[in-house]
mmCIF file of C-alpha atoms and ligand atoms in Angstrom:
data_model
loop_
_atom_site.group_PDB
_atom_site.id
_atom_site.type_symbol
_atom_site.label_atom_id
_atom_site.label_comp_id
_atom_site.label_asym_id
_atom_site.label_seq_id
_atom_site.Cartn_x
_atom_site.Cartn_y
_atom_site.Cartn_z
ATOM 1 C CA MET A 619 0.100 -0.067 0.046
ATOM 2 C CA ILE A 620 2.661 2.421 0.897
ATOM 3 C CA GLU A 621 6.293 1.682 -0.020
ATOM 4 C CA ILE A 622 9.226 3.944 1.479
ATOM 5 C CA LYS A 623 12.492 3.264 0.255
ATOM 6 C CA ASP A 624 15.665 4.825 1.555
ATOM 7 C CA VAL A 625 14.005 8.207 1.911
ATOM 8 C CA SER A 626 16.251 10.981 3.130
ATOM 9 C CA LYS A 627 15.340 14.588 3.659
ATOM 10 C CA ASN A 628 17.425 17.514 4.851
ATOM 11 C CA PHE A 629 16.683 20.993 5.902
ATOM 12 C CA GLY A 630 19.816 22.767 5.211
ATOM 13 C CA PRO A 631 22.678 20.796 7.222
ATOM 14 C CA LEU A 632 20.193 19.130 9.254
ATOM 15 C CA LYS A 633 19.239 15.451 8.304
ATOM 16 C CA VAL A 634 15.747 15.165 9.346
ATOM 17 C CA LEU A 635 15.028 11.823 7.529
ATOM 18 C CA ASP A 636 17.822 9.383 7.237
ATOM 19 C CA LYS A 637 17.323 6.458 4.822
ATOM 20 C CA ILE A 638 13.824 5.628 6.136
ATOM 21 C CA ASN A 639 12.542 2.303 4.852
ATOM 22 C CA LEU A 640 9.072 1.310 5.450
ATOM 23 C CA GLN A 641 6.329 -0.873 3.934
ATOM 24 C CA VAL A 642 2.719 -0.524 4.896
ATOM 25 C CA ASP A 643 0.183 -3.216 3.949
ATOM 26 C CA ARG A 644 -3.482 -2.712 3.207
ATOM 27 C CA GLY A 645 -5.410 -2.383 6.341
ATOM 28 C CA GLU A 646 -2.496 -1.931 8.538
ATOM 29 C CA ILE A 647 -2.531 0.641 11.372
ATOM 30 C CA ILE A 648 0.863 2.077 12.198
ATOM 31 C CA SER A 649 1.643 4.690 15.102
ATOM 32 C CA ILE A 650 4.641 6.631 15.096
ATOM 33 C CA ILE A 651 6.107 7.772 18.437
ATOM 34 C CA GLY A 652 9.186 9.404 19.471
ATOM 35 C CA PRO A 653 10.581 12.739 20.914
ATOM 36 C CA SER A 654 9.989 16.143 19.527
ATOM 37 C CA GLY A 655 12.268 16.697 16.452
ATOM 38 C CA ALA A 656 12.711 13.251 15.605
ATOM 39 C CA GLY A 657 11.200 13.813 12.138
ATOM 40 C CA LYS A 658 7.689 12.243 12.578
ATOM 41 C CA SER A 659 5.778 15.126 10.942
ATOM 42 C CA THR A 660 8.330 15.319 8.106
ATOM 43 C CA LEU A 661 7.938 11.532 7.441
ATOM 44 C CA LEU A 662 4.235 11.979 6.995
ATOM 45 C CA ARG A 663 4.547 15.193 5.183
ATOM 46 C CA SER A 664 7.119 13.360 2.769
ATOM 47 C CA VAL A 665 4.754 10.566 2.114
ATOM 48 C CA ILE A 666 1.959 12.917 1.020
ATOM 49 C CA GLN A 667 4.456 15.345 -0.735
ATOM 50 C CA LEU A 668 3.962 18.403 1.219
ATOM 51 C CA GLU A 669 7.763 18.062 1.602
ATOM 52 C CA SER A 670 10.138 17.088 -1.316
ATOM 53 C CA ILE A 671 12.574 14.357 -0.538
ATOM 54 C CA ASP A 672 16.143 14.532 -1.330
ATOM 55 C CA ASP A 673 16.713 10.861 -1.774
ATOM 56 C CA GLY A 674 14.841 7.643 -1.793
ATOM 57 C CA ILE A 675 11.311 6.492 -3.357
ATOM 58 C CA VAL A 676 7.820 6.799 -2.272
ATOM 59 C CA GLU A 677 5.059 4.581 -4.004
ATOM 60 C CA ILE A 678 1.423 4.584 -3.131
ATOM 61 C CA GLU A 679 -0.235 1.243 -4.281
ATOM 62 C CA GLY A 680 2.580 0.925 -6.852
ATOM 63 C CA LEU A 681 2.227 4.407 -8.157
ATOM 64 C CA ARG A 682 5.592 6.273 -7.785
ATOM 65 C CA ILE A 683 4.866 9.685 -6.507
ATOM 66 C CA ALA A 684 8.480 10.862 -5.426
ATOM 67 C CA CYS A 685 11.943 10.006 -6.093
ATOM 68 C CA ARG A 686 15.274 12.003 -5.945
ATOM 69 C CA LYS A 687 15.009 14.322 -8.867
ATOM 70 C CA ASP A 688 18.442 13.759 -10.451
ATOM 71 C CA ARG A 689 18.220 9.901 -10.405
ATOM 72 C CA ASP A 690 19.355 8.495 -13.750
ATOM 73 C CA ASP A 691 18.685 5.055 -12.912
ATOM 74 C CA ASP A 692 14.790 5.448 -12.456
ATOM 75 C CA GLU A 693 12.143 6.222 -14.764
ATOM 76 C CA PRO A 694 11.148 10.044 -14.678
ATOM 77 C CA ILE A 695 8.081 10.704 -12.546
ATOM 78 C CA ASP A 696 4.770 11.083 -14.476
ATOM 79 C CA LYS A 697 2.404 13.906 -13.046
ATOM 80 C CA THR A 698 -0.630 11.930 -13.832
ATOM 81 C CA THR A 699 0.743 9.025 -11.707
ATOM 82 C CA VAL A 700 1.520 11.359 -8.980
ATOM 83 C CA ARG A 701 -2.003 12.937 -8.739
ATOM 84 C CA GLU A 702 -3.572 9.364 -8.826
ATOM 85 C CA GLY A 703 -1.245 8.366 -6.103
ATOM 86 C CA LEU A 704 -1.875 11.472 -3.881
ATOM 87 C CA ALA A 705 -5.476 11.132 -4.327
ATOM 88 C CA LYS A 706 -5.454 7.850 -2.455
ATOM 89 C CA MET A 707 -4.389 9.628 0.785
ATOM 90 C CA GLY A 708 -6.189 11.987 3.269
ATOM 91 C CA MET A 709 -4.391 13.856 6.107
ATOM 92 C CA VAL A 710 -5.416 15.365 9.133
ATOM 93 C CA PHE A 711 -3.062 17.856 11.124
ATOM 94 C CA GLN A 712 -2.974 19.117 14.527
ATOM 95 C CA GLY A 713 -4.605 22.538 13.629
ATOM 96 C CA PHE A 714 -7.869 21.782 11.761
ATOM 97 C CA ASN A 715 -7.419 24.252 8.918
ATOM 98 C CA LEU A 716 -11.051 24.587 8.143
ATOM 99 C CA PHE A 717 -12.465 27.413 5.795
ATOM 100 C CA PRO A 718 -13.850 29.896 8.612
ATOM 101 C CA HIS A 719 -16.566 31.439 6.211
ATOM 102 C CA MET A 720 -17.961 28.040 5.186
ATOM 103 C CA THR A 721 -20.392 25.820 7.254
ATOM 104 C CA VAL A 722 -19.489 22.576 8.529
ATOM 105 C CA LEU A 723 -21.507 20.977 5.669
ATOM 106 C CA GLU A 724 -19.779 23.211 2.980
ATOM 107 C CA ASN A 725 -16.328 22.528 4.344
ATOM 108 C CA VAL A 726 -16.909 18.789 3.788
ATOM 109 C CA MET A 727 -18.428 19.409 0.368
ATOM 110 C CA ILE A 728 -16.127 21.888 -1.259
ATOM 111 C CA ALA A 729 -13.118 19.703 -2.289
ATOM 112 C CA GLN A 730 -15.512 16.995 -3.613
ATOM 113 C CA THR A 731 -17.075 19.420 -6.160
ATOM 114 C CA ILE A 732 -13.617 20.972 -7.119
ATOM 115 C CA VAL A 733 -11.305 17.763 -6.988
ATOM 116 C CA LYS A 734 -13.680 14.875 -7.510
ATOM 117 C CA ASP A 735 -16.084 16.740 -9.872
ATOM 118 C CA ARG A 736 -19.101 15.830 -8.014
ATOM 119 C CA SER A 737 -22.300 17.675 -8.341
ATOM 120 C CA GLN A 738 -23.676 19.814 -5.427
ATOM 121 C CA LYS A 739 -26.342 17.126 -4.782
ATOM 122 C CA GLU A 740 -23.920 14.250 -4.702
ATOM 123 C CA ALA A 741 -21.344 16.048 -2.636
ATOM 124 C CA GLN A 742 -23.966 17.098 -0.295
ATOM 125 C CA GLU A 743 -25.380 13.601 0.189
ATOM 126 C CA LYS A 744 -21.811 12.309 0.781
ATOM 127 C CA ALA A 745 -21.022 15.070 3.236
ATOM 128 C CA LYS A 746 -24.196 14.510 5.250
ATOM 129 C CA ALA A 747 -23.585 10.726 5.546
ATOM 130 C CA ILE A 748 -19.815 11.204 6.591
ATOM 131 C CA LEU A 749 -20.953 13.838 9.174
ATOM 132 C CA ASN A 750 -23.632 11.406 10.538
ATOM 133 C CA LYS A 751 -20.919 9.026 10.934
ATOM 134 C CA VAL A 752 -18.646 11.188 12.834
ATOM 135 C CA GLY A 753 -21.449 12.221 15.014
ATOM 136 C CA LEU A 754 -22.021 15.967 13.628
ATOM 137 C CA THR A 755 -25.220 15.731 11.879
ATOM 138 C CA ASP A 756 -26.654 18.667 14.338
ATOM 139 C CA LYS A 757 -23.643 20.823 13.482
ATOM 140 C CA GLU A 758 -23.958 20.832 9.705
ATOM 141 C CA ASN A 759 -25.104 24.342 9.319
ATOM 142 C CA SER A 760 -22.563 25.742 12.030
ATOM 143 C CA TYR A 761 -19.546 27.690 11.322
ATOM 144 C CA PRO A 762 -16.198 26.649 12.619
ATOM 145 C CA SER A 763 -16.156 29.415 15.107
ATOM 146 C CA GLN A 764 -19.271 28.021 16.615
ATOM 147 C CA ILE A 765 -18.161 24.448 17.338
ATOM 148 C CA SER A 766 -15.617 22.957 19.769
ATOM 149 C CA GLY A 767 -12.086 21.790 18.871
ATOM 150 C CA GLY A 768 -12.970 18.146 19.091
ATOM 151 C CA GLN A 769 -15.850 18.827 16.703
ATOM 152 C CA LYS A 770 -13.666 20.935 14.303
ATOM 153 C CA GLN A 771 -11.178 18.097 14.293
ATOM 154 C CA ARG A 772 -14.247 15.676 13.464
ATOM 155 C CA VAL A 773 -15.142 17.867 10.569
ATOM 156 C CA ALA A 774 -11.343 17.830 9.425
ATOM 157 C CA ILE A 775 -11.590 14.071 9.390
ATOM 158 C CA ALA A 776 -14.844 14.045 7.646
ATOM 159 C CA ARG A 777 -13.602 16.389 4.919
ATOM 160 C CA ALA A 778 -10.624 13.890 4.322
ATOM 161 C CA LEU A 779 -13.038 10.967 4.328
ATOM 162 C CA ALA A 780 -15.292 12.657 1.757
ATOM 163 C CA MET A 781 -12.555 12.001 -1.013
ATOM 164 C CA ASP A 782 -12.620 8.368 -0.516
ATOM 165 C CA PRO A 783 -9.134 7.794 0.600
ATOM 166 C CA ASP A 784 -7.420 4.321 0.992
ATOM 167 C CA ILE A 785 -4.952 5.670 3.415
ATOM 168 C CA MET A 786 -5.372 8.259 6.307
ATOM 169 C CA LEU A 787 -2.407 10.120 7.657
ATOM 170 C CA PHE A 788 -2.846 11.765 11.166
ATOM 171 C CA ASP A 789 -0.291 14.087 12.697
ATOM 172 C CA GLU A 790 -1.082 14.541 16.288
ATOM 173 C CA PRO A 791 -4.801 14.913 15.759
ATOM 174 C CA THR A 792 -5.574 15.480 19.276
ATOM 175 C CA SER A 793 -2.539 17.666 20.652
ATOM 176 C CA ALA A 794 -4.416 21.035 20.273
ATOM 177 C CA LEU A 795 -7.441 19.622 22.013
ATOM 178 C CA ASP A 796 -8.603 20.112 25.705
ATOM 179 C CA PRO A 797 -8.186 16.694 27.611
ATOM 180 C CA GLU A 798 -11.983 16.243 27.741
ATOM 181 C CA LEU A 799 -12.367 16.548 23.917
ATOM 182 C CA ILE A 800 -9.582 14.144 22.978
ATOM 183 C CA GLY A 801 -11.729 10.857 23.467
ATOM 184 C CA GLU A 802 -14.399 12.001 20.777
ATOM 185 C CA VAL A 803 -11.770 12.416 18.151
ATOM 186 C CA LEU A 804 -9.938 9.063 19.112
ATOM 187 C CA GLY A 805 -13.384 7.388 18.944
ATOM 188 C CA VAL A 806 -13.662 8.275 15.207
ATOM 189 C CA ILE A 807 -10.136 7.207 14.487
ATOM 190 C CA LYS A 808 -10.813 3.844 16.284
ATOM 191 C CA ALA A 809 -13.896 3.270 14.306
ATOM 192 C CA LEU A 810 -11.926 3.675 11.110
ATOM 193 C CA ALA A 811 -9.442 1.197 12.482
ATOM 194 C CA GLN A 812 -12.370 -1.356 13.044
ATOM 195 C CA GLU A 813 -12.986 -0.790 9.311
ATOM 196 C CA ARG A 814 -9.411 -1.558 8.653
ATOM 197 C CA MET A 815 -8.597 1.727 7.169
ATOM 198 C CA THR A 816 -4.943 1.752 6.357
ATOM 199 C CA MET A 817 -3.646 4.414 8.675
ATOM 200 C CA MET A 818 -0.252 6.066 9.707
ATOM 201 C CA ILE A 819 -0.727 8.012 12.956
ATOM 202 C CA VAL A 820 1.692 10.353 14.814
ATOM 203 C CA THR A 821 0.479 10.409 18.372
ATOM 204 C CA HIS A 822 1.582 11.257 21.893
ATOM 205 C CA GLU A 823 -1.659 9.153 23.215
ATOM 206 C CA MET A 824 0.314 5.981 24.108
ATOM 207 C CA ASN A 825 -2.756 3.812 25.409
ATOM 208 C CA PHE A 826 -4.691 4.718 22.190
ATOM 209 C CA ALA A 827 -1.562 3.707 19.987
ATOM 210 C CA ARG A 828 -1.158 0.539 21.889
ATOM 211 C CA GLU A 829 -4.807 -0.306 21.770
ATOM 212 C CA ILE A 830 -5.319 0.132 17.861
ATOM 213 C CA SER A 831 -1.981 -0.169 16.215
ATOM 214 C CA ASP A 832 -0.662 -3.315 14.396
ATOM 215 C CA ARG A 833 2.740 -1.684 14.604
ATOM 216 C CA ILE A 834 4.590 0.891 16.474
ATOM 217 C CA LEU A 835 7.607 2.856 15.006
ATOM 218 C CA PHE A 836 9.749 4.667 17.310
ATOM 219 C CA MET A 837 11.552 7.553 15.678
ATOM 220 C CA GLU A 838 14.567 9.546 16.770
ATOM 221 C CA ASP A 839 17.114 11.600 14.969
ATOM 222 C CA GLY A 840 15.469 10.896 11.583
ATOM 223 C CA ARG A 841 15.679 7.190 11.979
ATOM 224 C CA ILE A 842 13.313 4.356 12.898
ATOM 225 C CA VAL A 843 15.071 3.256 15.801
ATOM 226 C CA GLU A 844 12.858 0.116 16.453
ATOM 227 C CA SER A 845 9.425 -1.118 15.086
ATOM 228 C CA GLY A 846 7.361 -3.967 16.354
ATOM 229 C CA PRO A 847 3.922 -4.841 17.588
ATOM 230 C CA PRO A 848 2.595 -2.641 20.557
ATOM 231 C CA ASP A 849 3.207 -5.466 23.135
ATOM 232 C CA LYS A 850 6.826 -5.486 22.366
ATOM 233 C CA ILE A 851 7.430 -1.842 21.756
ATOM 234 C CA PHE A 852 5.563 -0.816 25.075
ATOM 235 C CA VAL A 853 6.449 -3.775 27.295
ATOM 236 C CA ASN A 854 9.725 -4.999 26.156
ATOM 237 C CA PRO A 855 11.639 -2.763 23.783
ATOM 238 C CA GLU A 856 14.994 -3.774 22.699
ATOM 239 C CA HIS A 857 16.289 -0.106 22.587
ATOM 240 C CA PRO A 858 16.807 1.396 26.016
ATOM 241 C CA ARG A 859 16.054 4.993 24.614
ATOM 242 C CA ILE A 860 12.369 3.644 24.160
ATOM 243 C CA ARG A 861 12.073 2.936 27.792
ATOM 244 C CA THR A 862 13.334 6.226 28.823
ATOM 245 C CA PHE A 863 10.932 8.083 26.410
ATOM 246 C CA LEU A 864 7.971 6.086 27.606
ATOM 247 C CA ASP A 865 8.748 6.593 31.275
ATOM 248 C CA LYS A 866 9.020 10.187 30.655
ATOM 249 C CA ILE A 867 5.801 10.547 28.630
ATOM 250 C CA LEU A 868 3.766 8.258 30.964
ATOM 251 C CA SER A 869 4.883 9.985 34.174
HETATM 252 N N1 ATP B 1105 10.570 23.804 7.161
HETATM 253 C C1 ATP B 1105 11.633 23.338 8.055
HETATM 254 N N2 ATP B 1105 12.845 24.047 7.904
HETATM 255 C C2 ATP B 1105 13.930 23.798 8.647
HETATM 256 N N3 ATP B 1105 13.786 22.807 9.601
HETATM 257 C C3 ATP B 1105 12.581 22.060 9.671
HETATM 258 C C4 ATP B 1105 11.536 22.418 9.002
HETATM 259 N N4 ATP B 1105 10.449 21.570 9.537
HETATM 260 C C5 ATP B 1105 11.147 20.707 10.446
HETATM 261 N N5 ATP B 1105 12.281 21.000 10.484
HETATM 262 C C6 ATP B 1105 13.189 20.494 11.565
HETATM 263 O O1 ATP B 1105 13.411 19.261 11.137
HETATM 264 C C7 ATP B 1105 13.378 18.239 12.477
HETATM 265 C C8 ATP B 1105 12.103 17.352 12.368
HETATM 266 O O2 ATP B 1105 10.966 18.184 12.616
HETATM 267 P P1 ATP B 1105 9.469 17.359 12.548
HETATM 268 O O3 ATP B 1105 8.569 18.364 12.612
HETATM 269 O O4 ATP B 1105 9.452 16.201 11.697
HETATM 270 O O5 ATP B 1105 9.785 16.613 14.089
HETATM 271 P P2 ATP B 1105 8.623 15.774 14.845
HETATM 272 O O6 ATP B 1105 9.073 14.513 15.120
HETATM 273 O O7 ATP B 1105 7.180 15.813 14.130
HETATM 274 O O8 ATP B 1105 8.500 16.835 16.126
HETATM 275 P P3 ATP B 1105 7.250 17.095 17.117
HETATM 276 O O9 ATP B 1105 6.942 15.977 17.976
HETATM 277 O O10 ATP B 1105 7.809 18.214 17.916
HETATM 278 O O11 ATP B 1105 5.969 17.579 16.075
HETATM 279 C C9 ATP B 1105 13.307 19.367 13.514
HETATM 280 O O12 ATP B 1105 14.600 19.546 14.058
HETATM 281 C C10 ATP B 1105 12.770 20.484 12.862
HETATM 282 O O13 ATP B 1105 13.265 21.651 13.631
HETATM 283 MG MG1 MG B 1106 5.588 16.839 14.390
#
């Protein structure tokens, strides 16, 4: 589903991703944990091409969407292929980035009509169905300023889902929320996990990660230090650094 081969990324002299290798299978749920500055966000942003990579290859369902620009040993990247590959992914960020002048319903409709070429009627039906799924039917006509942070984040998730992604990427979806609003957002992600949506989730919610993930990646200094099933990483990690990190975050 996702193939990341030898991906490296620098910001000036700083190596932020250092030869990252990762394969994600269909229906697999991966959580990425690790200290601030480890490169977690950059990894997700590189997968969805919000950052260009300096080296390596990214493929989505066999479609090559990124590689080093000056590679002569690879086929050049085709724009249509990139567009097709990117359309298979949805991403949700810490900040919700909703359009403030549009209602909740309009926020979930807009990209459908522009990118997917759906009619207003089709887009509205789809938006209503998904808003119902994330429990926001009663907020359809509210504006973002009129709803809570947890509700805003559920709208952001609904907006991504309305594009029918095969893969969802979440970058700390609950970090900007008051503690009492975190649960409702995690609940929506959990429901997606039960439907076996393929997901990569950067999170500091360790219990949540442990509960829903098939695999945990621990990143530090631009590298995947260790990866494995939750019970292994949380109970018996090989790398002592993970133990220190977990002790610190859980205390
Ligand atoms: N646009 C940028 N320009 C320069 N440096 C950047 C840029 N974006 C990120 N960095 C640096 O790259 C490193 C990795 O950042 P990244 O945001 O991927 O870390 P992270 O693991 O997501 O951290 P956090 O848990 O704090 O969100 C950091 O040292 C950061 O300062
Ligand atoms: Mg980050």
